[in-house]
Amino acid sequence: MSKLSQKHLLGIKNLTRQDIELIFETTDNFKEVINRPIKKVPSLRDITIANLFFENSTRTRLSFELAEKRLSADVINFSASTSSVKKGETLLDTVNNILAMKVDMVVMRHASPGAPHFLSRHINANIINAGDGTHEHPTQALLDTYSIREKLGEVAGKRVAIIGDILHSRVALSNIFALKKLGAEVMVCGPPTLLPKFIANLKVKVELNVLKALQWCDVANVLRIQLERQQIKYFPSLREYSLYYGINKQMLENLKKEIVIMHPGPINRGVELTSDAADSAHSIILDQVENGVAIRMAVMYLLAGVAGA
Amino acid sequence: MQKKLILDSDLLDITISRLCQQLIENHDDFAETVIIGMQPRGIYLAELIRKNLEAITKKNIHLGYIDVTFHRDDFRRRETPVKANETRIPFVIEGKKVVLVDDVLFTGRTTRAALDAMISFGRPAKVELLVLIDRKYNRDLPIAADYVGKVVNTLSSQHVLVELEAQGHKQNRIWLINKD
């Protein structure tokens, strides 16, 4: 099969293991393409893609836009802060107006969990979720697991610890789904206040001590503290958080084994990761960014390539 | 399903050594020439040709693979997107003479896509096309091969099946199949 089971990429939850593997195989090919002297292929030249960012983003937005341009798609960008959303237009109206201009695919980030799912019931274009609130961020999970596969050969059987603000993290949830589907063991680690109440239902290990988590894992995916989503105080101070949950190079060197450090960005240096850890040989943070473009090219190619889509 | 043998193992050996001699006539010792096999099936023939050429010239000859999936003109016109294969061109093609190799030349669309894909790697001095089977009267585009193993008159309802040992078949054989 060379076709995804889904018409949209709303979340990892809806994907099958075969879907993820097909995306990875296609990503291998696109990774070769973006390392050519001329990095562009004409696959999506008759496709128009709208990037609708109702919430701020640097990396994801640039990565999507670059992926679209490398595939020769026509791109229109939209950010909520400079649009009529401020004048009171609803999400559906905004999107329908954009689709009336003959757009084939929508890449959307929104602060409300489920916004792309809602949209998928009302419009015909392919939708790619680029992050919906605290819910899912599928392309990030795909690029994270792809980076693990690239670095360690395979994902199945590997131990992955997700460390930090699990409660507010869509990256954590999508990563847990992707890692479980690919057969990895998953642990979450963070202050008890930042772990979701029902996390154990996802069949992941829970650890409160960061050193024990590091000793257990092959890969540590370190997350940022999302202060912008925290309406109440979950821990006394950033300084105290970094004292108990921050990772530094000394800790990695004391482990007596090699582990891989990942971070979806943006890093708050000195809080969850010190600079010497983030820039150490353990870190594959910049590989993740490179793989992000190839993963997004593969997802768009596979979604757009179905006849009559 | 009717099957007709077009080339058997012995005839194929003769054909390949003839193609190699023709190539040597035009490219001497292959110092300025590289071979690029077209994925997925042209690569086996390209490998065979290279082996023969190296045996004759006693020189190493550059061989690469090109996948044309992302350059095809039938994207979104198929039920499912075509699955891509590996592209590996570990040498510079800028200023070189390139021999593109495929097993069957049919509509010419794959060749067009390959020409497009190849330009991403540089500007060759010259490009030639070598095919084992040229299906006459079926071209959609003004494309012709420079080196041809065998010309076959076919209907578009027919299909050419290339079985090579390198692909895991028992014998090198090429068939014409009626798809009724």
Coordinates of C-alpha atoms in Angstrom, one line a residue:
Chain A
M1 CA 0.0 0.0 0.0
S2 CA 1.2 3.4 -0.8
K3 CA -1.8 5.3 0.5
L4 CA -2.6 6.7 4.0
S5 CA -5.8 5.4 5.7
Q6 CA -6.8 9.0 6.5
K7 CA -7.8 11.9 4.4
H8 CA -6.6 14.4 7.0
L9 CA -3.7 14.4 9.5
L10 CA -5.6 15.4 12.6
G11 CA -3.6 13.4 15.1
I12 CA -1.5 10.4 15.6
K13 CA -4.4 8.7 17.4
N14 CA -6.1 8.1 14.0
L15 CA -3.1 6.7 12.2
T16 CA -2.2 3.1 11.9
R17 CA 1.3 1.7 12.3
Q18 CA 1.4 1.1 8.6
D19 CA 0.5 4.8 8.0
I20 CA 3.5 5.9 10.1
E21 CA 5.8 3.5 8.4
L22 CA 4.7 4.7 5.0
I23 CA 5.3 8.3 6.1
F24 CA 8.8 7.3 7.3
E25 CA 9.7 5.5 4.0
T26 CA 8.5 8.5 2.0
T27 CA 10.4 10.8 4.3
D28 CA 13.7 8.9 3.5
N29 CA 13.2 9.9 -0.1
F30 CA 12.4 13.5 0.7
K31 CA 15.4 13.7 3.0
E32 CA 17.5 12.8 -0.1
V33 CA 15.7 15.5 -2.1
I34 CA 16.4 18.3 0.4
N35 CA 20.1 17.4 0.4
R36 CA 20.4 17.8 -3.4
P37 CA 22.1 20.8 -5.0
I38 CA 18.6 21.8 -6.3
K39 CA 16.2 21.0 -3.4
K40 CA 12.9 21.4 -5.2
V41 CA 10.6 18.8 -6.9
P42 CA 7.5 19.7 -8.9
S43 CA 5.1 17.2 -7.2
L44 CA 2.6 19.6 -5.8
R45 CA 2.8 22.3 -8.4
D46 CA -1.0 22.5 -9.0
I47 CA -1.9 22.5 -5.3
T48 CA -2.6 25.6 -3.2
I49 CA -2.0 25.3 0.6
A50 CA -3.2 27.7 3.2
N51 CA -1.2 28.0 6.4
L52 CA -3.7 29.1 9.0
F53 CA -1.9 30.0 12.3
F54 CA -4.4 31.1 14.9
E55 CA -1.6 30.7 17.5
N56 CA 2.1 31.8 17.4
S57 CA 4.7 29.6 15.9
T58 CA 8.2 30.0 14.4
R59 CA 9.7 26.6 13.8
T60 CA 6.6 24.7 12.7
R61 CA 5.4 27.5 10.5
L62 CA 8.7 27.9 8.7
S63 CA 9.1 24.2 8.4
F64 CA 5.7 23.8 6.8
E65 CA 6.2 26.7 4.5
L66 CA 9.6 25.4 3.4
A67 CA 8.2 21.9 2.9
E68 CA 5.4 23.4 0.7
K69 CA 7.9 25.4 -1.3
R70 CA 10.2 22.5 -1.8
L71 CA 7.2 20.6 -3.2
S72 CA 6.4 23.5 -5.6
A73 CA 3.0 24.2 -4.0
D74 CA 1.4 27.6 -4.0
V75 CA 1.4 29.0 -0.4
I76 CA -0.8 31.5 1.3
N77 CA -0.1 32.5 4.9
F78 CA -2.5 33.7 7.5
S79 CA -2.0 34.7 11.1
A80 CA -4.8 35.4 13.4
S81 CA -3.2 38.5 15.0
T82 CA -3.4 40.4 11.7
S83 CA -6.7 39.1 10.4
S84 CA -10.5 39.6 10.6
V85 CA -10.6 37.0 13.4
K86 CA -10.0 40.1 15.5
K87 CA -13.2 41.6 14.1
G88 CA -15.3 38.6 15.3
E89 CA -15.4 36.2 12.4
T90 CA -15.9 32.6 13.3
L91 CA -13.4 29.8 12.5
L92 CA -15.7 28.2 10.0
D93 CA -16.4 31.4 8.2
T94 CA -12.7 32.3 8.1
V95 CA -11.8 29.0 6.6
N96 CA -14.7 28.8 4.1
N97 CA -13.7 32.2 2.8
I98 CA -10.2 31.0 2.3
L99 CA -11.4 27.8 0.6
A100 CA -13.6 29.8 -1.7
M101 CA -10.4 31.1 -3.2
K102 CA -9.7 27.4 -4.3
V103 CA -7.4 26.1 -1.7
D104 CA -6.7 22.4 -1.7
M105 CA -5.0 21.9 1.7
V106 CA -5.1 23.6 5.1
V107 CA -2.4 23.5 7.6
M108 CA -3.8 24.7 10.9
R109 CA -2.7 25.6 14.3
H110 CA -5.3 26.6 16.9
A111 CA -5.4 27.2 20.6
S112 CA -8.5 25.1 21.0
P113 CA -8.2 21.4 21.2
G114 CA -10.2 19.7 18.5
A115 CA -10.4 22.7 16.2
P116 CA -9.1 20.8 13.2
H117 CA -11.4 17.9 13.9
F118 CA -14.4 20.3 13.9
L119 CA -13.2 21.8 10.7
S120 CA -12.7 18.4 9.1
R121 CA -16.5 17.7 9.5
H122 CA -17.4 20.8 7.5
I123 CA -14.9 21.3 4.7
N124 CA -13.6 19.2 1.8
A125 CA -9.9 20.2 1.7
N126 CA -7.2 18.0 3.3
I127 CA -6.4 19.3 6.8
I128 CA -3.1 19.0 8.6
N129 CA -3.1 19.7 12.3
A130 CA -0.1 21.8 13.2
G131 CA -1.0 21.8 16.9
D132 CA -4.4 22.2 18.6
G133 CA -4.1 23.6 22.1
T134 CA -2.9 21.0 24.6
H135 CA -4.2 18.1 22.4
E136 CA -2.0 16.9 19.5
H137 CA 0.9 17.9 17.3
P138 CA 1.2 15.0 14.9
T139 CA 3.9 16.2 12.6
Q140 CA 6.2 16.9 15.6
A141 CA 5.6 13.4 16.9
L142 CA 6.3 12.0 13.5
L143 CA 9.6 13.9 13.2
D144 CA 10.6 13.0 16.7
T145 CA 10.0 9.2 16.2
Y146 CA 11.7 9.5 12.7
S147 CA 14.7 11.1 14.4
I148 CA 14.9 8.3 16.9
R149 CA 14.6 5.7 14.1
E150 CA 17.4 7.5 12.2
K151 CA 19.7 7.8 15.2
L152 CA 19.1 4.4 16.8
G153 CA 18.1 2.3 13.8
E154 CA 14.5 1.5 15.0
V155 CA 11.9 2.7 17.5
A156 CA 10.5 -0.6 18.6
G157 CA 11.9 -1.7 21.9
K158 CA 13.5 1.6 22.7
R159 CA 12.9 3.3 26.0
V160 CA 11.8 6.9 25.7
A161 CA 11.4 9.3 28.6
I162 CA 9.3 12.4 28.1
I163 CA 10.4 14.9 30.7
G164 CA 8.8 18.2 31.7
D165 CA 5.4 19.8 31.4
I166 CA 3.3 16.8 30.3
L167 CA 0.0 18.4 31.3
H168 CA 0.1 21.2 28.8
S169 CA 2.0 19.5 26.1
R170 CA 0.5 18.4 22.8
V171 CA 3.9 17.2 21.8
A172 CA 3.9 14.7 24.7
L173 CA 0.5 13.3 23.9
S174 CA 1.2 12.8 20.2
N175 CA 4.6 11.4 21.0
I176 CA 3.1 8.9 23.4
F177 CA 0.6 7.7 20.7
A178 CA 3.3 7.5 18.1
L179 CA 5.9 5.7 20.3
K180 CA 3.3 3.2 21.5
K181 CA 2.2 2.4 18.0
L182 CA 5.7 1.8 16.9
G183 CA 6.4 -0.5 19.9
A184 CA 8.6 1.7 22.1
E185 CA 8.4 1.8 25.9
V186 CA 7.4 5.2 27.2
M187 CA 7.9 7.0 30.5
V188 CA 6.7 10.4 31.5
C189 CA 8.6 12.4 34.1
G190 CA 7.9 15.8 35.7
P191 CA 6.5 17.4 38.9
P192 CA 3.3 15.7 40.0
T193 CA 1.3 18.9 39.3
L194 CA 2.4 18.8 35.7
L195 CA 1.4 15.2 35.0
P196 CA -2.2 14.7 33.8
K197 CA -4.4 12.9 36.3
F198 CA -5.2 9.9 34.0
I199 CA -1.8 9.5 32.4
A200 CA -1.5 5.9 33.6
N201 CA -4.5 5.0 31.3
L202 CA -2.2 5.6 28.3
K203 CA -0.1 2.7 29.6
V204 CA 3.0 4.7 30.2
K205 CA 5.4 4.6 33.1
V206 CA 5.4 7.5 35.5
E207 CA 8.5 8.7 37.3
L208 CA 9.0 11.8 39.5
N209 CA 12.7 11.6 39.8
V210 CA 14.5 12.9 36.7
L211 CA 17.8 11.1 37.5
K212 CA 16.0 7.7 37.6
A213 CA 14.2 8.6 34.3
L214 CA 17.5 9.3 32.7
Q215 CA 19.0 6.1 34.0
W216 CA 16.1 4.1 32.6
C217 CA 15.8 5.6 29.1
D218 CA 17.6 5.4 25.7
V219 CA 16.1 8.7 24.6
A220 CA 15.1 11.7 26.7
N221 CA 12.6 14.0 25.0
V222 CA 12.8 17.2 27.1
L223 CA 9.8 19.6 27.0
R224 CA 9.5 23.3 27.7
I225 CA 7.5 24.6 30.6
Q226 CA 4.6 26.2 28.9
L227 CA 4.1 29.3 31.1
E228 CA 1.7 30.8 28.6
R229 CA -0.8 28.0 29.2
Q230 CA -0.5 27.9 33.0
Q231 CA -3.1 30.1 34.6
I232 CA -2.2 29.0 38.1
K233 CA 1.2 28.2 39.7
Y234 CA 2.1 24.6 39.3
F235 CA 5.5 24.9 41.0
P236 CA 7.1 27.6 43.2
S237 CA 9.6 29.1 40.8
L238 CA 11.4 28.4 37.5
R239 CA 14.7 28.3 39.6
E240 CA 13.3 25.5 41.7
Y241 CA 12.0 23.6 38.7
S242 CA 15.3 23.7 37.0
L243 CA 17.0 22.6 40.3
Y244 CA 14.8 19.5 40.4
Y245 CA 14.0 18.7 36.8
G246 CA 16.6 20.6 34.7
I247 CA 19.2 18.5 32.9
N248 CA 22.8 19.4 32.6
K249 CA 25.9 17.8 31.0
Q250 CA 27.3 16.6 34.3
M251 CA 24.1 14.4 34.8
L252 CA 24.5 12.9 31.3
E253 CA 28.2 12.1 31.8
N254 CA 27.5 10.4 35.2
L255 CA 25.0 8.0 33.6
K256 CA 27.7 5.7 32.3
K257 CA 25.7 5.1 29.1
E258 CA 24.9 7.1 26.0
I259 CA 21.5 8.6 25.8
V260 CA 20.0 10.8 23.1
I261 CA 18.6 14.2 24.1
M262 CA 15.7 15.6 22.1
H263 CA 13.7 18.8 22.4
P264 CA 10.9 20.1 20.2
G265 CA 11.9 23.7 20.7
P266 CA 11.8 26.5 21.7
I267 CA 14.4 25.7 24.4
N268 CA 14.4 27.8 27.5
R269 CA 18.2 27.4 28.2
G270 CA 19.0 27.1 31.8
V271 CA 15.5 25.9 32.7
E272 CA 14.8 22.4 31.3
L273 CA 18.2 22.0 29.6
T274 CA 21.4 23.8 30.3
S275 CA 23.4 25.1 27.3
D276 CA 26.1 22.5 27.7
A277 CA 23.6 19.7 27.6
A278 CA 21.6 21.2 24.7
D279 CA 24.8 21.7 22.6
S280 CA 26.4 18.4 23.6
A281 CA 27.1 15.4 21.4
H282 CA 24.1 13.7 23.0
S283 CA 21.7 16.2 21.5
I284 CA 19.9 15.7 18.1
I285 CA 17.9 18.8 18.4
L286 CA 19.0 20.3 15.1
D287 CA 18.6 16.9 13.3
Q288 CA 15.0 17.0 14.5
V289 CA 14.5 20.4 12.8
E290 CA 16.0 19.1 9.5
N291 CA 13.8 16.0 9.6
G292 CA 10.8 18.2 10.3
V293 CA 10.9 19.6 6.7
A294 CA 11.2 16.1 5.2
I295 CA 8.4 14.6 7.4
R296 CA 6.1 17.5 6.4
M297 CA 6.9 17.0 2.7
A298 CA 6.0 13.3 3.0
V299 CA 2.7 14.0 4.8
M300 CA 1.6 16.6 2.3
Y301 CA 2.7 14.4 -0.7
L302 CA 0.8 11.4 0.6
L303 CA -2.3 13.4 1.5
A304 CA -2.4 15.4 -1.7
G305 CA -1.6 12.5 -4.0
V306 CA -4.9 10.8 -3.9
A307 CA -6.9 11.3 -7.1
G308 CA -10.0 13.4 -6.7
A309 CA -8.8 14.6 -3.3
Chain B
M1 CA -3.4 -14.6 -20.4
Q2 CA -1.2 -15.1 -23.4
K3 CA 2.5 -14.9 -23.0
K4 CA 5.1 -14.7 -25.9
L5 CA 8.8 -14.9 -25.3
I6 CA 10.6 -11.9 -27.0
L7 CA 14.1 -12.5 -25.7
D8 CA 15.6 -15.5 -24.1
S9 CA 18.7 -15.7 -21.9
D10 CA 21.2 -16.3 -24.8
L11 CA 19.7 -13.7 -27.0
L12 CA 19.7 -11.2 -24.1
D13 CA 23.4 -11.8 -23.5
I14 CA 24.2 -11.1 -27.2
T15 CA 22.0 -8.0 -27.1
I16 CA 23.7 -6.6 -24.0
S17 CA 27.2 -7.2 -25.3
R18 CA 26.1 -5.4 -28.6
L19 CA 24.8 -2.5 -26.6
C20 CA 28.0 -2.3 -24.7
Q21 CA 30.1 -2.3 -27.8
Q22 CA 27.9 0.5 -29.2
L23 CA 28.4 2.5 -26.0
I24 CA 32.2 2.0 -26.2
E25 CA 32.2 3.3 -29.7
N26 CA 30.8 6.6 -28.6
H27 CA 32.3 6.9 -25.1
D28 CA 35.8 5.4 -25.4
D29 CA 37.0 4.5 -21.8
F30 CA 34.1 6.2 -20.0
A31 CA 36.3 8.8 -18.4
E32 CA 33.8 11.5 -19.0
T33 CA 30.7 9.4 -19.0
V34 CA 28.4 8.1 -16.2
I35 CA 25.5 5.7 -16.3
I36 CA 22.3 6.4 -14.5
G37 CA 19.7 3.6 -14.1
M38 CA 16.0 4.6 -13.7
Q39 CA 14.2 3.3 -10.7
P40 CA 12.6 0.9 -10.1
R41 CA 13.4 -1.6 -12.9
G42 CA 16.1 0.1 -15.0
I43 CA 18.7 -0.3 -12.2
Y44 CA 19.1 -4.0 -12.8
L45 CA 19.8 -3.5 -16.5
A46 CA 22.2 -0.6 -15.7
E47 CA 24.1 -2.8 -13.2
L48 CA 24.4 -5.6 -15.9
I49 CA 25.6 -3.1 -18.5
R50 CA 28.2 -1.6 -16.1
K51 CA 29.5 -5.1 -15.3
N52 CA 29.9 -5.9 -19.0
L53 CA 31.5 -2.5 -19.7
E54 CA 34.0 -2.9 -16.8
A55 CA 35.0 -6.3 -18.0
I56 CA 35.7 -4.9 -21.5
T57 CA 37.3 -1.6 -20.6
K58 CA 39.0 -2.7 -17.3
K59 CA 38.0 0.7 -15.9
N60 CA 35.7 1.7 -13.0
I61 CA 32.5 3.2 -14.4
H62 CA 30.3 5.5 -12.3
L63 CA 26.8 4.1 -11.8
G64 CA 23.9 5.9 -10.1
Y65 CA 20.2 5.4 -9.6
I66 CA 17.5 8.0 -10.2
D67 CA 13.9 7.9 -8.9
V68 CA 11.5 10.0 -10.9
T69 CA 8.4 9.6 -8.6
F70 CA 8.3 13.2 -7.5
H71 CA 8.7 14.5 -11.1
R72 CA 6.0 12.4 -12.7
D73 CA 3.1 14.2 -14.5
D74 CA 0.4 11.9 -13.3
F75 CA 0.3 13.0 -9.6
R76 CA -3.3 13.2 -8.4
R77 CA -4.4 11.4 -11.5
R78 CA -3.9 8.0 -9.9
E79 CA -5.9 6.3 -7.1
T80 CA -2.8 6.3 -4.8
P81 CA 0.4 8.2 -4.9
V82 CA 3.3 6.3 -6.4
K83 CA 5.8 5.0 -3.9
A84 CA 9.2 6.5 -4.2
N85 CA 12.5 4.6 -4.5
E86 CA 16.0 5.5 -3.6
T87 CA 18.0 8.1 -5.6
R88 CA 21.7 7.7 -5.4
I89 CA 24.0 9.7 -7.5
P90 CA 27.3 9.8 -5.6
F91 CA 29.2 11.7 -8.3
V92 CA 29.0 15.0 -10.1
I93 CA 27.1 15.0 -13.4
E94 CA 27.9 18.6 -14.2
G95 CA 29.7 18.6 -17.6
K96 CA 29.6 14.8 -17.9
K97 CA 28.0 12.7 -20.6
V98 CA 25.1 10.8 -19.0
V99 CA 23.6 7.5 -20.3
L100 CA 20.2 7.0 -18.9
V101 CA 19.2 3.3 -18.7
D102 CA 15.7 1.8 -18.5
D103 CA 14.3 -1.6 -19.3
V104 CA 11.3 -0.6 -21.4
L105 CA 10.5 2.6 -23.4
F106 CA 6.8 3.0 -23.7
T107 CA 5.0 6.4 -23.6
G108 CA 8.2 8.3 -22.9
R109 CA 6.7 10.0 -19.8
T110 CA 9.1 8.3 -17.4
T111 CA 12.0 9.4 -19.5
R112 CA 10.7 13.0 -19.5
A113 CA 10.4 12.9 -15.7
A114 CA 14.0 11.5 -15.5
L115 CA 15.4 14.3 -17.6
D116 CA 13.6 16.8 -15.3
A117 CA 14.8 15.0 -12.1
M118 CA 18.4 14.8 -13.4
I119 CA 18.7 18.6 -13.9
S120 CA 18.4 18.9 -10.1
F121 CA 21.9 17.4 -9.9
G122 CA 23.6 19.6 -12.4
R123 CA 23.9 20.3 -16.1
P124 CA 25.3 17.3 -18.1
A125 CA 27.2 18.0 -21.3
K126 CA 25.1 15.4 -23.1
V127 CA 22.3 12.9 -22.2
E128 CA 21.7 9.7 -24.1
L129 CA 19.0 7.0 -23.6
L130 CA 19.5 3.3 -23.6
V131 CA 16.6 0.9 -23.4
L132 CA 16.4 -2.8 -23.7
I133 CA 12.9 -2.9 -25.3
D134 CA 11.5 -0.1 -27.4
R135 CA 7.7 -0.4 -27.7
K136 CA 7.1 1.2 -31.1
Y137 CA 4.0 3.2 -31.9
N138 CA 3.2 3.9 -28.2
R139 CA 5.0 7.2 -27.6
D140 CA 3.1 10.1 -26.1
L141 CA 6.1 12.5 -26.2
P142 CA 8.8 13.2 -28.8
I143 CA 11.4 11.0 -27.1
A144 CA 13.6 8.4 -28.8
A145 CA 16.3 6.1 -27.5
D146 CA 19.9 6.3 -28.7
Y147 CA 20.6 2.6 -28.0
V148 CA 17.9 0.0 -28.4
G149 CA 18.1 -3.7 -27.5
K150 CA 15.1 -4.7 -29.5
V151 CA 12.2 -2.9 -31.1
V152 CA 8.8 -4.5 -30.5
N153 CA 5.5 -3.7 -32.1
T154 CA 3.0 -3.7 -29.4
L155 CA -0.6 -2.6 -28.7
S156 CA -1.2 -0.5 -25.6
S157 CA -3.4 -3.3 -24.3
Q158 CA -0.2 -5.4 -24.1
H159 CA 2.5 -5.4 -21.5
V160 CA 6.2 -6.2 -21.6
L161 CA 7.5 -8.2 -18.7
V162 CA 11.2 -8.2 -18.0
E163 CA 12.5 -11.0 -15.8
L164 CA 16.2 -10.7 -14.9
E165 CA 18.2 -13.0 -12.6
A166 CA 19.3 -9.9 -10.6
Q167 CA 15.6 -9.4 -9.7
G168 CA 15.4 -12.9 -8.3
H169 CA 14.1 -14.7 -11.4
K170 CA 15.4 -18.1 -12.4
Q171 CA 16.4 -17.0 -15.9
N172 CA 16.8 -13.9 -17.9
R173 CA 13.7 -13.7 -20.1
I174 CA 11.5 -11.0 -21.6
W175 CA 7.9 -11.6 -22.4
L176 CA 5.1 -9.9 -24.2
I177 CA 1.8 -10.4 -22.4
N178 CA -1.7 -9.8 -23.6
K179 CA -3.8 -8.2 -20.8
D180 CA -7.3 -9.1 -21.9

